[in-house]
Coordinates of C-alpha atoms in Angstrom, one line a residue:
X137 CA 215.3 165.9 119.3
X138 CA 212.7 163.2 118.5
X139 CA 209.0 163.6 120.6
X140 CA 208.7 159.5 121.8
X141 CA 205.7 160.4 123.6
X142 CA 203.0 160.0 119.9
X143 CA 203.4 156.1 119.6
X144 CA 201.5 156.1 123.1
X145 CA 199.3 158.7 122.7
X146 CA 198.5 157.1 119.0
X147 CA 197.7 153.3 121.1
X148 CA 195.4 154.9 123.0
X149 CA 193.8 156.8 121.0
X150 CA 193.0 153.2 119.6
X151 CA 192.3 151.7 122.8
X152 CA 189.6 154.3 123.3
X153 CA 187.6 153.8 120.0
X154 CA 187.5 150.0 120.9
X155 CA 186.3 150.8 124.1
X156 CA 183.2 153.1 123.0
X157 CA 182.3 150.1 120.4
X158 CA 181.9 148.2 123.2
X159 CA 179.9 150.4 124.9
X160 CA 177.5 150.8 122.0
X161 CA 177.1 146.9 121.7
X162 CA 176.2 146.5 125.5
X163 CA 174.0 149.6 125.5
X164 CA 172.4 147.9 122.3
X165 CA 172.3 144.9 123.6
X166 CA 170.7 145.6 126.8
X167 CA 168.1 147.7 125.0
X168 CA 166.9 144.9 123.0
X169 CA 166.8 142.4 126.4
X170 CA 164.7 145.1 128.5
X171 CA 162.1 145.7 125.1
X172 CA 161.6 141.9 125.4
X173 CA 161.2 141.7 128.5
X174 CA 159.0 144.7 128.5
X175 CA 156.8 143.2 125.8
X176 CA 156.7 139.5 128.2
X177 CA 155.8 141.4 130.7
X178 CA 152.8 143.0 128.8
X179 CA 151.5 139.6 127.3
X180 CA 151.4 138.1 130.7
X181 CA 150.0 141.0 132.8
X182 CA 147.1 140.7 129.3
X183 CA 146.9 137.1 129.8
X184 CA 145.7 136.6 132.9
X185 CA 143.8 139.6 133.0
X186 CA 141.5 137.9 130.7
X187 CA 141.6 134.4 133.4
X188 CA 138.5 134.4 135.3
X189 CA 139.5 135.0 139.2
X190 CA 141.0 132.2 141.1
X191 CA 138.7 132.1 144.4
X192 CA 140.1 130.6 146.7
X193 CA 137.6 129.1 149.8
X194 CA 138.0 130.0 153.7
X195 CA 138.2 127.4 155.9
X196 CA 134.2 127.9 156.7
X197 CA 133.4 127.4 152.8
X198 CA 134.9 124.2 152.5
X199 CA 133.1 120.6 153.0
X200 CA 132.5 119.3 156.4
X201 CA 131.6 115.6 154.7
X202 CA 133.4 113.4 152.2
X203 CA 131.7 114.7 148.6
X204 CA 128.8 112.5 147.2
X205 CA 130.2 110.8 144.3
X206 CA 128.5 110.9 141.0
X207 CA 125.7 109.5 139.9
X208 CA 126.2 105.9 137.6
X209 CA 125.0 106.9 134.1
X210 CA 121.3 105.9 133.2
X211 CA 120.9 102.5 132.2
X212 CA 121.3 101.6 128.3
X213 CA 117.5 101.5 126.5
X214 CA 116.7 97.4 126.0
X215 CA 117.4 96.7 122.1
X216 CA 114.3 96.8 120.4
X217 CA 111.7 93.1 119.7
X218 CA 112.7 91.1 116.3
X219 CA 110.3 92.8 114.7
X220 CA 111.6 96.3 115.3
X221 CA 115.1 95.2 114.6
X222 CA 113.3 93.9 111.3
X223 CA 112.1 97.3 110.2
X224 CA 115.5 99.0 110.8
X225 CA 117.6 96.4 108.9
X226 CA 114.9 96.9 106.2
X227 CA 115.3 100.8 106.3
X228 CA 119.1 100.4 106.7
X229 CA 119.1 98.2 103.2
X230 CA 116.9 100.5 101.6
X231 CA 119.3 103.3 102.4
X232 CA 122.3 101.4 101.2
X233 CA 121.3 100.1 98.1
X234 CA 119.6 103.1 96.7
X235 CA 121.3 106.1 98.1
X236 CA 117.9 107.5 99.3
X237 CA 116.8 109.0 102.7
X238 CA 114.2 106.8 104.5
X239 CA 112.2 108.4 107.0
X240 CA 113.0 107.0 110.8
X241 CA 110.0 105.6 110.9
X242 CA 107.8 102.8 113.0
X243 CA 106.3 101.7 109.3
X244 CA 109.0 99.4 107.2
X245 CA 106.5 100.7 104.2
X246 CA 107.7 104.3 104.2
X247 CA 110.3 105.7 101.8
X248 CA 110.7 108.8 99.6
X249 CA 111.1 106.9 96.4
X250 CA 109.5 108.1 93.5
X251 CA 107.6 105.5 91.0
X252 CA 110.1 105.4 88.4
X253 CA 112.6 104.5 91.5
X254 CA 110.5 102.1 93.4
X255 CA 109.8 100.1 89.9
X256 CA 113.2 99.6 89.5
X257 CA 114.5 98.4 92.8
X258 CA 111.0 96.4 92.7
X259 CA 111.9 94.8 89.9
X260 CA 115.3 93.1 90.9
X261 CA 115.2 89.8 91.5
X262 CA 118.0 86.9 93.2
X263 CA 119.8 84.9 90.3
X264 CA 120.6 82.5 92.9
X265 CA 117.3 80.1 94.0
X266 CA 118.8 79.1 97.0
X267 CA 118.7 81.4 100.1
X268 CA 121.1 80.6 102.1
X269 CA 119.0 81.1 105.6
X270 CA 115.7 79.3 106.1
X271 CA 113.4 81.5 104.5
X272 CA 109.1 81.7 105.6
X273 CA 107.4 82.9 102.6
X274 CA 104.7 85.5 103.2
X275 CA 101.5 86.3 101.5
X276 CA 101.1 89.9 101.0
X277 CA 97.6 91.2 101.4
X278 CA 97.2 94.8 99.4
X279 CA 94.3 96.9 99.9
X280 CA 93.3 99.2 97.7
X281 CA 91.2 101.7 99.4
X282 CA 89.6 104.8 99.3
X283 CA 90.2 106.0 103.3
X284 CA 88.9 104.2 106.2
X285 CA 88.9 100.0 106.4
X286 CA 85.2 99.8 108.2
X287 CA 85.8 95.9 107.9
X288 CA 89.0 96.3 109.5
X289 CA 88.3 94.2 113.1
X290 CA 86.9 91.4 111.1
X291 CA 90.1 91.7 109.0
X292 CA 92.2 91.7 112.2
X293 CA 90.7 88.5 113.8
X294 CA 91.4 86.9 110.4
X295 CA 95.3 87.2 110.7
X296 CA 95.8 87.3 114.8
X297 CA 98.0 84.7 116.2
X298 CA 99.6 84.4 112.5
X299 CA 102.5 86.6 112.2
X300 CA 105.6 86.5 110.4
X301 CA 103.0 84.5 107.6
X302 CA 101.4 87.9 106.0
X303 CA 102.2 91.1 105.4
X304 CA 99.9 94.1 104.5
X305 CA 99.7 97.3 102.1
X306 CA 97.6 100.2 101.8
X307 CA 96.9 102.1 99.2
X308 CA 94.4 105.2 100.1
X309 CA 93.4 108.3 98.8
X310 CA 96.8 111.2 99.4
X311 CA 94.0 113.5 101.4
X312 CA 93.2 110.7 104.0
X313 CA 94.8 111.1 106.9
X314 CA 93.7 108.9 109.5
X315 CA 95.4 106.0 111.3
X316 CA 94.5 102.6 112.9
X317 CA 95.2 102.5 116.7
X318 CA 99.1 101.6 117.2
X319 CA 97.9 98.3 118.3
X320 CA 96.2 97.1 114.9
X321 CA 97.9 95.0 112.0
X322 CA 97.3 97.8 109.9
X323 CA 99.0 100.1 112.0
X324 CA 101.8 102.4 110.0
X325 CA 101.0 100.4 106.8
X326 CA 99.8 102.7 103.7
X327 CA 102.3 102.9 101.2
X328 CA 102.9 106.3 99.3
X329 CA 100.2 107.1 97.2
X330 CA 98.7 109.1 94.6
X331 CA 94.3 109.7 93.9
X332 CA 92.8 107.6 91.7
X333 CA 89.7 107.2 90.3
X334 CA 87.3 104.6 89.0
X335 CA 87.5 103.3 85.2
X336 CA 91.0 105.7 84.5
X337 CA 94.8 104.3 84.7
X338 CA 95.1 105.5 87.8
X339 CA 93.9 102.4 89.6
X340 CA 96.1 100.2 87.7
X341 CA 98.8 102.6 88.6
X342 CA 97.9 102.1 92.2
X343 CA 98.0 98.5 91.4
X344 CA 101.3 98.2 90.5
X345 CA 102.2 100.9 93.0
X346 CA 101.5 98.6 95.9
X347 CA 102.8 95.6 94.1
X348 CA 106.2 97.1 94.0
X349 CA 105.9 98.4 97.3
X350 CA 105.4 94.5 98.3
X351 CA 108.0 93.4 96.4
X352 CA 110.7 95.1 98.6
X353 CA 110.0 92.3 101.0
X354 CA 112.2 89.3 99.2
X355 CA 110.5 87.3 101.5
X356 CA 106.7 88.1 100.1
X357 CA 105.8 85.0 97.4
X358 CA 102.2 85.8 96.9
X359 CA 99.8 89.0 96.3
X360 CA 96.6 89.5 96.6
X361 CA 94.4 92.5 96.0
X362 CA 91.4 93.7 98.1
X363 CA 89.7 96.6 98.4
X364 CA 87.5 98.0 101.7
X365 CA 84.5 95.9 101.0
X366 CA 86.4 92.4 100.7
X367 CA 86.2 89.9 103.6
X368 CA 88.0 86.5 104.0
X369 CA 85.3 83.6 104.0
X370 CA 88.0 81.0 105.2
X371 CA 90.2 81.0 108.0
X372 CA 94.2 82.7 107.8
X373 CA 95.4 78.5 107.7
X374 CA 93.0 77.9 105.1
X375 CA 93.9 80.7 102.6
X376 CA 97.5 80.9 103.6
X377 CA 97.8 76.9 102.8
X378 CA 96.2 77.5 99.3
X379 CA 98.5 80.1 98.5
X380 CA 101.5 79.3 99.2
X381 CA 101.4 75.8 97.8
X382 CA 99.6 77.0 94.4
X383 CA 101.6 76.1 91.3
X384 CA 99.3 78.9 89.2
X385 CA 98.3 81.9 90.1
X386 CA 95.1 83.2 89.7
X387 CA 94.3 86.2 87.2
X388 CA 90.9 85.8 85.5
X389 CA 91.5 86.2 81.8
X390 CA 89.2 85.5 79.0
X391 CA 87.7 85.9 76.0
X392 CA 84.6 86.9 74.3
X393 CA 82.7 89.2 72.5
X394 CA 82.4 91.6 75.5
X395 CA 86.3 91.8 75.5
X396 CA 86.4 92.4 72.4
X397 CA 83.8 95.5 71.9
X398 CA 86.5 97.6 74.0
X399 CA 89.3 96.9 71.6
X400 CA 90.0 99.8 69.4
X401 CA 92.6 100.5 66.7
X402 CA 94.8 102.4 69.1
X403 CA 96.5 99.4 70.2
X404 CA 97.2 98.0 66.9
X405 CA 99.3 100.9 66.4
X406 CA 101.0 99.6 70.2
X407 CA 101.1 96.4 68.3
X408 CA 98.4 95.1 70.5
X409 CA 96.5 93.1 68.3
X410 CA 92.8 91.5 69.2
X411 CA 93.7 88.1 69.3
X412 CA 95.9 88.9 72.1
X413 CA 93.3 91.6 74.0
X414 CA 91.5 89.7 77.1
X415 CA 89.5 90.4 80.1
X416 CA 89.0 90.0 83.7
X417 CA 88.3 91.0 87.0
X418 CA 90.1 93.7 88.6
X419 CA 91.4 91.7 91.8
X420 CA 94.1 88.9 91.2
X421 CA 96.5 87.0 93.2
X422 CA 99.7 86.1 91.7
X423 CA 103.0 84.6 92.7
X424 CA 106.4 86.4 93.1
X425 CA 107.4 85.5 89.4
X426 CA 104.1 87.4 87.7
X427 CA 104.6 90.2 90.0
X428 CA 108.2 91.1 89.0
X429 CA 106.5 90.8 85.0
X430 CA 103.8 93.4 85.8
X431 CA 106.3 96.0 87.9
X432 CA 108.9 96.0 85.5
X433 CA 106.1 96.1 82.5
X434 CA 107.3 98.9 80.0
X435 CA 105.5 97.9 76.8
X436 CA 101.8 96.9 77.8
X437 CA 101.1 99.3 80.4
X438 CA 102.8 102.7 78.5
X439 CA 100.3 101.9 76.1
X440 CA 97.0 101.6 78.4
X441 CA 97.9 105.0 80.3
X442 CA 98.4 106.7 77.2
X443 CA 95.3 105.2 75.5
X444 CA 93.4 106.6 79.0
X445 CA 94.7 110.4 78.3
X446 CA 91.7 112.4 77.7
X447 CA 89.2 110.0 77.9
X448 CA 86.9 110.5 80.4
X449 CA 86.8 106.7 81.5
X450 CA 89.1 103.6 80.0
X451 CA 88.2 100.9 82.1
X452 CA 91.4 99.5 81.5
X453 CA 91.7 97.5 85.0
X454 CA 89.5 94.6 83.7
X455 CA 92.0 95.0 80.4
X456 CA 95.2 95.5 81.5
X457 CA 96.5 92.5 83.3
X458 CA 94.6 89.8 81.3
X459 CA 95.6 91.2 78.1
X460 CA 99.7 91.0 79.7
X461 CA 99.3 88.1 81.1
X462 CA 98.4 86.8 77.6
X463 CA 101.2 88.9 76.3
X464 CA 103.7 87.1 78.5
X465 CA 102.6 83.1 77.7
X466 CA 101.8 83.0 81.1
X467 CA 99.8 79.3 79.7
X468 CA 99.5 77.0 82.7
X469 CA 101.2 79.2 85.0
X470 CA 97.6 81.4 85.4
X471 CA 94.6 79.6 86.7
X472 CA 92.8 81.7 84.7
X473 CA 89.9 83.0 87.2
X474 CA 89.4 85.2 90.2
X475 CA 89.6 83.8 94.1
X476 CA 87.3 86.8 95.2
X477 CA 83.5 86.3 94.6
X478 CA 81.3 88.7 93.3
X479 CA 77.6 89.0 93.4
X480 CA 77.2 90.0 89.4
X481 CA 73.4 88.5 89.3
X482 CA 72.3 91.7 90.5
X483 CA 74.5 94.2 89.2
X484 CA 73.9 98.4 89.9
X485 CA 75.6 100.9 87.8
X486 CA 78.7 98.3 86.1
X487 CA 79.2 97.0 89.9
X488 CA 78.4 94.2 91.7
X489 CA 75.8 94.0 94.0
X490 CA 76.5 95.2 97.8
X491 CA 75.3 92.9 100.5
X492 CA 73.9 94.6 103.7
X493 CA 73.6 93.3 107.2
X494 CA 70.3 91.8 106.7
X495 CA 72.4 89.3 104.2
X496 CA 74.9 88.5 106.2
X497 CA 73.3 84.9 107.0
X498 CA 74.6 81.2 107.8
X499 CA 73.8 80.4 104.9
X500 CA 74.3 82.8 102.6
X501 CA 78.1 82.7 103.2
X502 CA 77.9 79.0 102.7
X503 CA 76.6 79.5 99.4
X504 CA 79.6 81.9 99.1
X505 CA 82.0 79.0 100.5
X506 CA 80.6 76.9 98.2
X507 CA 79.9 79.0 95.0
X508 CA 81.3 77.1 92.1
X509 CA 81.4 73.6 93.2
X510 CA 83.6 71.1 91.7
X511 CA 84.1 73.1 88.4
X512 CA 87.5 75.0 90.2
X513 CA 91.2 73.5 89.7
X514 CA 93.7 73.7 91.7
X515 CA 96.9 72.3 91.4
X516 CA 95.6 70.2 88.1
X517 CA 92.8 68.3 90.0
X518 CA 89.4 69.6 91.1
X519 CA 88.8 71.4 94.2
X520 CA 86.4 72.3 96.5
X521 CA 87.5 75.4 97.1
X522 CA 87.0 78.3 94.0
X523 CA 86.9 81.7 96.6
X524 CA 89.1 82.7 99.5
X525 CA 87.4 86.3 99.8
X526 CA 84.4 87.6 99.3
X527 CA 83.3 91.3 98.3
X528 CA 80.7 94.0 97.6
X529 CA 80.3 93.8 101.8
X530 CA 79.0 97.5 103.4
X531 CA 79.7 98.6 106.4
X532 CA 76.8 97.4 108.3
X533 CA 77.5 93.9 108.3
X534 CA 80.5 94.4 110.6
X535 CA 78.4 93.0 113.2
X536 CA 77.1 90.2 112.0
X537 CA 80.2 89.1 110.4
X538 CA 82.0 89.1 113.4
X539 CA 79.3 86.9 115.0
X540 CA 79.3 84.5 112.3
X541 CA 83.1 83.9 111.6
X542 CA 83.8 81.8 114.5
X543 CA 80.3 78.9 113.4
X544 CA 81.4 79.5 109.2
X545 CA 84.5 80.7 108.7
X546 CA 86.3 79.3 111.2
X547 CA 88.2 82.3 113.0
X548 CA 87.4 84.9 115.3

């Protein structure tokens, strides 16, 4: 007899298995939900464990009035005078073109250039003669000095009431360290500078130093050089009008046999020859165009410095720039003479003489004035007028310069 009771107990037998695979899934299953939720849980609870407290205020704490609103924001600083704007544009361009940090500054004059730097950006000039804005040209006045500028109020009556017509320069020793009052002209206006000394190429290196430093101004068209014991003997109209409508400019350059005792060999060898060596006095006043020619000089000056080296003086600043200007054909373009007088019929020690306060007459700046007569050119024709400054003046005759520059010289 046949058992028919195994096919059932075979199905579920079957049935069973399936049943404790399922189990095994949801008992996996729900393991895996409660370890995430377990881990959720833990974030959170670490989350805003690390929240500062949320305080919540009691009735008492809260505001009995509506809150104050907040304070407008300070009004915007005014934008700064022309000028100011000026000097920024100025450091802005100097930034720009040569990749250099400028200072932040009041002075438009400062910069970290070196000389090899500020010759070349000097010595650019415009291809295009036509500006395209109205453009003022300015005389630049550069003073070569040794510290202090004791003639300096004299100096600041001569230019009041003209500006946007001049600009100024100074070039003092590195050690000096003091400043005009923030009122003055001369206020923030020294140029970077290195020592120099009397008779070595170091003071035509400080020549050319604040020449190029001028030169950043496109707007500068004429240069003149003065030291601390220069004075103006005409008014700022006066000198500005000669200037600026001069065809020449004026570096004194000769020759005789005085020039020629300080020629020596050296230069032939620079191929310098002695036709072409000249001389002159040290302070000039040029035009834009001669300027340019005496920064970007890198044939007649190499050879002056390195004549200079180990000699204990060279006196190459009356050589220098009459012997380039030669160089250059400069011709009709140079008046050929000096606008600042000099006392040389009583000479001390190589120098000029130095007039003290008991000189300082009526008319001994007439005879200043009028020193020279009808033998000065100007323009082609004779003119009356052969000096706009004056020099050796000490500091002594502040006084009396200042009380005779309204009656002779027509400012102050």
């Amino acid at each position: 007899m046949k058992d028919t009771n195994k096919p059932t107990t075979r199905a579920s037998r079957s049935g069973g298995r399936i049943l404790d695979v399922i189990l095994v899934l949801l008992l996996v299953a729900l393991g895996f939900v409660l370890g995430l939720t377990s881990s959720n849980a833990m974030f959170l609870k670490s989350y805003f464990a690390s929240l500062p407290p949320l305080i919540c205020p009691t009735p008492s704490a809260l505001p009995t009035q509506t809150p104050t609103p907040p304070s407008p924001p300070p009004p915007s600083s005014p934008p700064p005078p022309p000028a100011q704007q000026h000097q920024q544009q100025q450091q802005k361009e100097q930034i720009g073109s040569m990749g250099l940090h400028v200072p932040s500054t009041s002075s438009a004059v400062a910069h970290n250039m070196t000389d090899e730097e500020l010759y070349w950006r000097a010595s650019m000039a415009p291809k295009v003669r036509h500006t395209p804005a109205r453009r003022v040209p300015k005389v630049a006045f550069m003073f070569l000095v040794r510290g202090e500028l004791p003639l300096r109020p004299l100096w600041e009556k001569f230019f009041a009431g003209h500006e946007g017509l001049y600009s100024i320069y100074v070039h003092a020793h590195p050690s000096y360290t003091g400043s005009p009052p923030p009122d003055s002209v001369f206020y923030g206006r020294m140029v970077p500078s290195q020592r120099t000394k009397w008779g070595d190429a170091s003071l035509v290196e400080a020549e050319r130093r604040l020449l190029a430093n001028a030169l950043l101004d496109v707007d500068n068209e004429r240069f003149a050089l003065l030291s601390e014991a220069c004075i103006p003997v005409y008014n700022f109209t006066t000198v500005y009008a000669f200037l600026a409508g001069s065809a020449t400019s004026f570096v004194d350059c000769y020759e005789n046999g005085g020039s020629r005792s300080r020629y020596r060999d050296f230069f032939a060898g620079r191929n310098i020859s002695l036709a072409q060596w000249r001389k002159g006095a040290q302070w000039f006043e040029m035009d834009r165009a001669l300027a340019l020619e005496v920064v970007a000089d890198d044939f007649c000056f190499p050879a002056f410095r390195d004549f200079c080296v180990g000699r204990q003086e060279c006196l190459i600043d009356e050589h220098y720039l009459p012997t380039l200007v030669n160089l250059l054909g400069w011709g009709a373009r140079n008046a050929n003479r000096t606008l600042t007088y000099a006392d040389w019929t009583r000479p001390i020690n190589r120098h000029p003489h130095t007039h003290g306060a008991a000189e300082v007459t009526v008319e001994r700046m007439r005879e200043i004035r009028e020193e020279g007569g009808g033998r000065c050119f100007y323009n082609g024709a004779r003119s009356g007028i052969c000096n706009l400054f004056a020099r050796k003046f000490s500091p002594d005759t502040l006084e009396p310069l200042l009380r005779l520059a309204p009656k002779v010289m027509g400012f102050g």
